[in-house]
Short mmCIF file of C-alpha atoms in Angstrom, two decimals:
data_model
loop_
_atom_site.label_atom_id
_atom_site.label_comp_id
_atom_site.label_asym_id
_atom_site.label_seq_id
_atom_site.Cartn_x
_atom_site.Cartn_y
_atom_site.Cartn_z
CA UNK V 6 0.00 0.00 0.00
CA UNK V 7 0.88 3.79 -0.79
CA UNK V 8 -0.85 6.72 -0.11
CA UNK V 9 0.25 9.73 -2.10
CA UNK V 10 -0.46 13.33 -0.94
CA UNK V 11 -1.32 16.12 -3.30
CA UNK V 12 -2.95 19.80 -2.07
CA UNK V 13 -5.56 20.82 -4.01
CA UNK V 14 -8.67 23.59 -4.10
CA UNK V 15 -8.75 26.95 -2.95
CA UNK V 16 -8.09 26.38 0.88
CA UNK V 17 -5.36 23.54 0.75
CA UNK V 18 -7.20 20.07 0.80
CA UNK V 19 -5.19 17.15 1.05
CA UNK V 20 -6.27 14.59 -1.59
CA UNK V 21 -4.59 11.10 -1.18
CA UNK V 22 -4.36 8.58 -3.78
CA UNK V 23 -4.34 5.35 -2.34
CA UNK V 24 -2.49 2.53 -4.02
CA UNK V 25 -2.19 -0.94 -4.32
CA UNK V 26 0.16 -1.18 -6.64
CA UNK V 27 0.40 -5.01 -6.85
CA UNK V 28 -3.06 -4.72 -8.43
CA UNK V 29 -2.39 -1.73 -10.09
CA UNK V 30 -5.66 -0.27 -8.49
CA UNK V 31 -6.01 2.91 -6.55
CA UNK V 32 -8.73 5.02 -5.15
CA UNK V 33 -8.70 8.84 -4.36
CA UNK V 34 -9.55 10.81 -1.54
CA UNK V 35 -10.97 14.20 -1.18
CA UNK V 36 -10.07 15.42 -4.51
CA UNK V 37 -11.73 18.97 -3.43
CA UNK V 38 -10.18 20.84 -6.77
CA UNK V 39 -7.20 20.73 -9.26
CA UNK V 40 -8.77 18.08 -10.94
CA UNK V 41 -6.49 17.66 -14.06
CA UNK V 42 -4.35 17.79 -11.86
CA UNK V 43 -5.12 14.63 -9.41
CA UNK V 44 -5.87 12.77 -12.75
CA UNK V 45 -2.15 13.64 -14.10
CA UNK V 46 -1.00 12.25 -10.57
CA UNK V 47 -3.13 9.22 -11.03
CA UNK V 48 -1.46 8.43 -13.94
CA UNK V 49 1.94 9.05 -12.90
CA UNK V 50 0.96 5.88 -10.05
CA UNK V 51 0.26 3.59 -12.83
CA UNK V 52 -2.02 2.56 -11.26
CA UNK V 53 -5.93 2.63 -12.65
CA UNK V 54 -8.52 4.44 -10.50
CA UNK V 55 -11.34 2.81 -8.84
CA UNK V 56 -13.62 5.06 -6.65
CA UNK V 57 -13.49 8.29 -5.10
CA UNK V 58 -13.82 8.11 -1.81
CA UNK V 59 -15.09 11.22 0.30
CA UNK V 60 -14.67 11.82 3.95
CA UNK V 61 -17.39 14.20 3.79
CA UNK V 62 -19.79 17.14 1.89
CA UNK V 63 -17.98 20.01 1.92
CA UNK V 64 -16.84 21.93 -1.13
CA UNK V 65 -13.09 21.67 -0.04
CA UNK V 66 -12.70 18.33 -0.63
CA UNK V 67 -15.72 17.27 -2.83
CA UNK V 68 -14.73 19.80 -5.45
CA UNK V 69 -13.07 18.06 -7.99
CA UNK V 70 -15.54 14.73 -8.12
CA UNK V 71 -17.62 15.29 -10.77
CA UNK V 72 -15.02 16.31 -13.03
CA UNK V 73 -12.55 13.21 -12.22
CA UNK V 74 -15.71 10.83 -12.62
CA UNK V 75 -16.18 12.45 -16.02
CA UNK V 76 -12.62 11.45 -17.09
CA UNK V 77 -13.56 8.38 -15.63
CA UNK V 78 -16.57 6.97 -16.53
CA UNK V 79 -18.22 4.62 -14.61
CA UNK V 80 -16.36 4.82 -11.13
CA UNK V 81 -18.18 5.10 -8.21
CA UNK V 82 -18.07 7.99 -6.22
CA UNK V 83 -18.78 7.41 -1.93
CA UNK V 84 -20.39 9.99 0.47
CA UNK V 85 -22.39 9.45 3.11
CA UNK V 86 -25.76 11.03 2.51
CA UNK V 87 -26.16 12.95 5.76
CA UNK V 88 -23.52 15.26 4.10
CA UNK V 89 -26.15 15.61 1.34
CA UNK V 90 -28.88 18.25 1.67
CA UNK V 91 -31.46 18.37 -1.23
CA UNK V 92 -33.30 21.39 -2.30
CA UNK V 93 -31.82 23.22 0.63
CA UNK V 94 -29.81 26.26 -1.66
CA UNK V 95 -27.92 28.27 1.54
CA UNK V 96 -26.63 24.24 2.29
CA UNK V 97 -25.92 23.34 -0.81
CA UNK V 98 -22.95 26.63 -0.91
CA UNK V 99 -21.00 25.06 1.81
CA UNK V 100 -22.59 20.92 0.50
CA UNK V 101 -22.32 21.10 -3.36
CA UNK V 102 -24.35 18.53 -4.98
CA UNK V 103 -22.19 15.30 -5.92
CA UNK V 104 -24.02 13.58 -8.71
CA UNK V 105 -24.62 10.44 -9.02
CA UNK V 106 -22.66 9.78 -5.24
CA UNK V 107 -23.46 6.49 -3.32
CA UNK V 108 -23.76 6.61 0.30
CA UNK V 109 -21.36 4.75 2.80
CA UNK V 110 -21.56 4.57 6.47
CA UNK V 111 -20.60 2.80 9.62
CA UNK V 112 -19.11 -0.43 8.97
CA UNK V 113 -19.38 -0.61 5.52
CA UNK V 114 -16.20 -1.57 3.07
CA UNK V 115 -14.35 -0.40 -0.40
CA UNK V 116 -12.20 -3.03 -2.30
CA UNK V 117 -9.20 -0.94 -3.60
CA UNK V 118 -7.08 -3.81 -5.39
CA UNK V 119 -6.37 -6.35 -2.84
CA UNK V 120 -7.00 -3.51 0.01
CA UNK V 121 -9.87 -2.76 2.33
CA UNK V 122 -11.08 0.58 2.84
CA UNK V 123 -13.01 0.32 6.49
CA UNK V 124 -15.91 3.10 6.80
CA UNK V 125 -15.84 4.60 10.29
CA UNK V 126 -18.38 6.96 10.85
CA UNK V 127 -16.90 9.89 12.50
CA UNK V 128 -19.74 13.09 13.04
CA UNK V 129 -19.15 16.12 14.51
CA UNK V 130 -17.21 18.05 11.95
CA UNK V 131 -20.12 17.66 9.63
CA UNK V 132 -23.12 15.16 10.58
CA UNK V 133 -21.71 12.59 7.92
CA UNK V 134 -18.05 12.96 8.46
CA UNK V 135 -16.57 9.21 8.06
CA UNK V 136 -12.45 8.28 8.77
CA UNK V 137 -11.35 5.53 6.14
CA UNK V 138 -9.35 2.76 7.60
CA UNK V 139 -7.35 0.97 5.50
CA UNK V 140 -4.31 -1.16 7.04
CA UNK V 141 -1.99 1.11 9.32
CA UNK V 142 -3.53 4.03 7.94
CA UNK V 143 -6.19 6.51 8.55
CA UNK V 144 -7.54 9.15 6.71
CA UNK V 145 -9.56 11.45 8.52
CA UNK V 146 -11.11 14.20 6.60
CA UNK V 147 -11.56 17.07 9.00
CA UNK V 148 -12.14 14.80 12.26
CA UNK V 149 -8.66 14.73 14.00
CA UNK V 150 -5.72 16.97 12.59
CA UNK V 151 -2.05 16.84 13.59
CA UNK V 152 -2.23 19.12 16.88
CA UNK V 153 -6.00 20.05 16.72
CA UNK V 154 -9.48 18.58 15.37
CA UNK V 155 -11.69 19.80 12.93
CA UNK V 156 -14.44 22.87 13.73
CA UNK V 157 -17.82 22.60 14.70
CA UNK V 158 -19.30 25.47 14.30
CA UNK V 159 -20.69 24.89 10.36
CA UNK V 160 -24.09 23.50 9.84
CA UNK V 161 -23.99 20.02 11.21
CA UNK V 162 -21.46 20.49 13.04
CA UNK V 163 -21.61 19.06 16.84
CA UNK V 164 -18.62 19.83 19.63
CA UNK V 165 -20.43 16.80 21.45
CA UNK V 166 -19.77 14.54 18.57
CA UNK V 167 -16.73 15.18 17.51
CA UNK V 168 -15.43 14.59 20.84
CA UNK V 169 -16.87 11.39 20.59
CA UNK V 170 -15.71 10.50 17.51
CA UNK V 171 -12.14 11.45 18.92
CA UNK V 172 -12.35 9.33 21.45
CA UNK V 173 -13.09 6.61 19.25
CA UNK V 174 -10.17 7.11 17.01
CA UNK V 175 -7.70 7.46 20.42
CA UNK V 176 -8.95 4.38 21.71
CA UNK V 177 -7.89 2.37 18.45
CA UNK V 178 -5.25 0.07 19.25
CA UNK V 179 -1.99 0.67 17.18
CA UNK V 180 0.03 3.23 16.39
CA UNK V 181 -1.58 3.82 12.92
CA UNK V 182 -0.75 6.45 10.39
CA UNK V 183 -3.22 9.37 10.54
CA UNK V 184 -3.38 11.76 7.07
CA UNK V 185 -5.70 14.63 7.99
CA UNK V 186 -7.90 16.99 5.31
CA UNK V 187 -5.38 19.47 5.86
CA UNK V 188 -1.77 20.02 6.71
CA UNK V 189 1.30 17.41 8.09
CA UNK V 190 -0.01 13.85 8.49
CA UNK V 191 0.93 12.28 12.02
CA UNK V 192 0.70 9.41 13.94
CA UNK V 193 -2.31 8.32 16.54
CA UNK V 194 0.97 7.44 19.05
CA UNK V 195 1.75 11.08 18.84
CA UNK V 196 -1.63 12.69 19.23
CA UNK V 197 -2.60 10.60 22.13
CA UNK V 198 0.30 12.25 23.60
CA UNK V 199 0.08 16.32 22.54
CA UNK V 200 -3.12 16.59 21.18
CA UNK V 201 -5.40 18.28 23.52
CA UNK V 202 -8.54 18.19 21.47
CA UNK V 203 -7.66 14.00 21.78
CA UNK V 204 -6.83 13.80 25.05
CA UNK V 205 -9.93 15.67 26.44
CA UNK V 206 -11.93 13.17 24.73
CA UNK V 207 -9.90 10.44 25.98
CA UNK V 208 -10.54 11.38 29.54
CA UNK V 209 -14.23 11.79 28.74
CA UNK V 210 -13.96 15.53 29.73
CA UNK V 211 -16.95 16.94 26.70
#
């Protein structure tokens, strides 16, 4: 497995590509803008793309969907669909529509290659926020950050539950990998020991 950072859009998303490049597969995450650009990258993995994955609605990291699945056609794209609010037009500003998106929730999995992408539903950032597990690895949208966590005061957002949902990511065993929406990636090992955001939650303290 390889997971391959690019920053993309107008606020500086992180959009992975994650490889298996055994199979020759990938998938790629949060691809909120630049879109030739993530589909030049794709092709520099030689690897061929099988689903977009999205860690959640907003237009930072949803941005460049529609346009990659139209260079690719027929590959899904995954949101969960309480990050998708119909007819609503103030919503819509900060959740752009995603045609054509399939929702994914708690529990559920992607087949990247020969990898597993584990859904984790995360809320609190927005009400679908999700963290994709795959091996030693997590990517975590705007849930947990290197340092901080994500903010909670956008529609849907919820300091309650994204203290939860930290807590649930501190108490996974493992020192796994953790590659945020935006800025460095880290390690959970490290935030369970400076984070404060992470170690409030920990102790239950929300």
């Amino acid at each position: 497995m390889e997971i391959k950072t690019l920053e993309v859009g107008p606020i500086g998303t992180n959009c992975y590509i994650l490889c298996d490049g055994q199979a020759k597969a990938c998938a790629v995450v949060d691809p909120g803008g630049d879109a030739a650009r993530v589909a030049s990258a794709v092709k520099d993995t030689g690897c061929a793309p099988c689903a977009i994955l999205l860690t959640h609605g907003h237009y930072d990291h949803t941005g460049g969907a529609a346009e990659l699945a139209a260079r690719w056609p027929g590959i899904p794209i995954y949101l969960n669909r309480r990050d998708v609010y119909e007819g609503d037009a103030y919503l819509q500003q900060l959740f752009p529509p995603v045609p054509g998106a399939r929702s994914y929730d708690e529990g559920d999995t992607v087949a990247v290659g020969g990898l597993t992408v584990e859904v984790l539903a995360t809320p609190g950032h927005s009400e679908g926020s999700v963290t994709l597990r795959c091996g030693g690895a997590l990517l975590c949208g705007d849930t947990l950050f290197a340092g901080s966590c994500g903010r909670t005061d956008f529609p849907g957002g919820s300091v309650q539950k994204i203290m939860a949902s930290l807590k649930r990511l501190g108490g996974l065993p493992g020192d796994l990998r953790v590659y945020p929406g935006h800025m460095e990636p880290s390690t959970l090992d490290r935030e369970r020991r400076v984070n404060p955001y992470l170690l409030q939650a920990m102790r239950g303290a929300f």
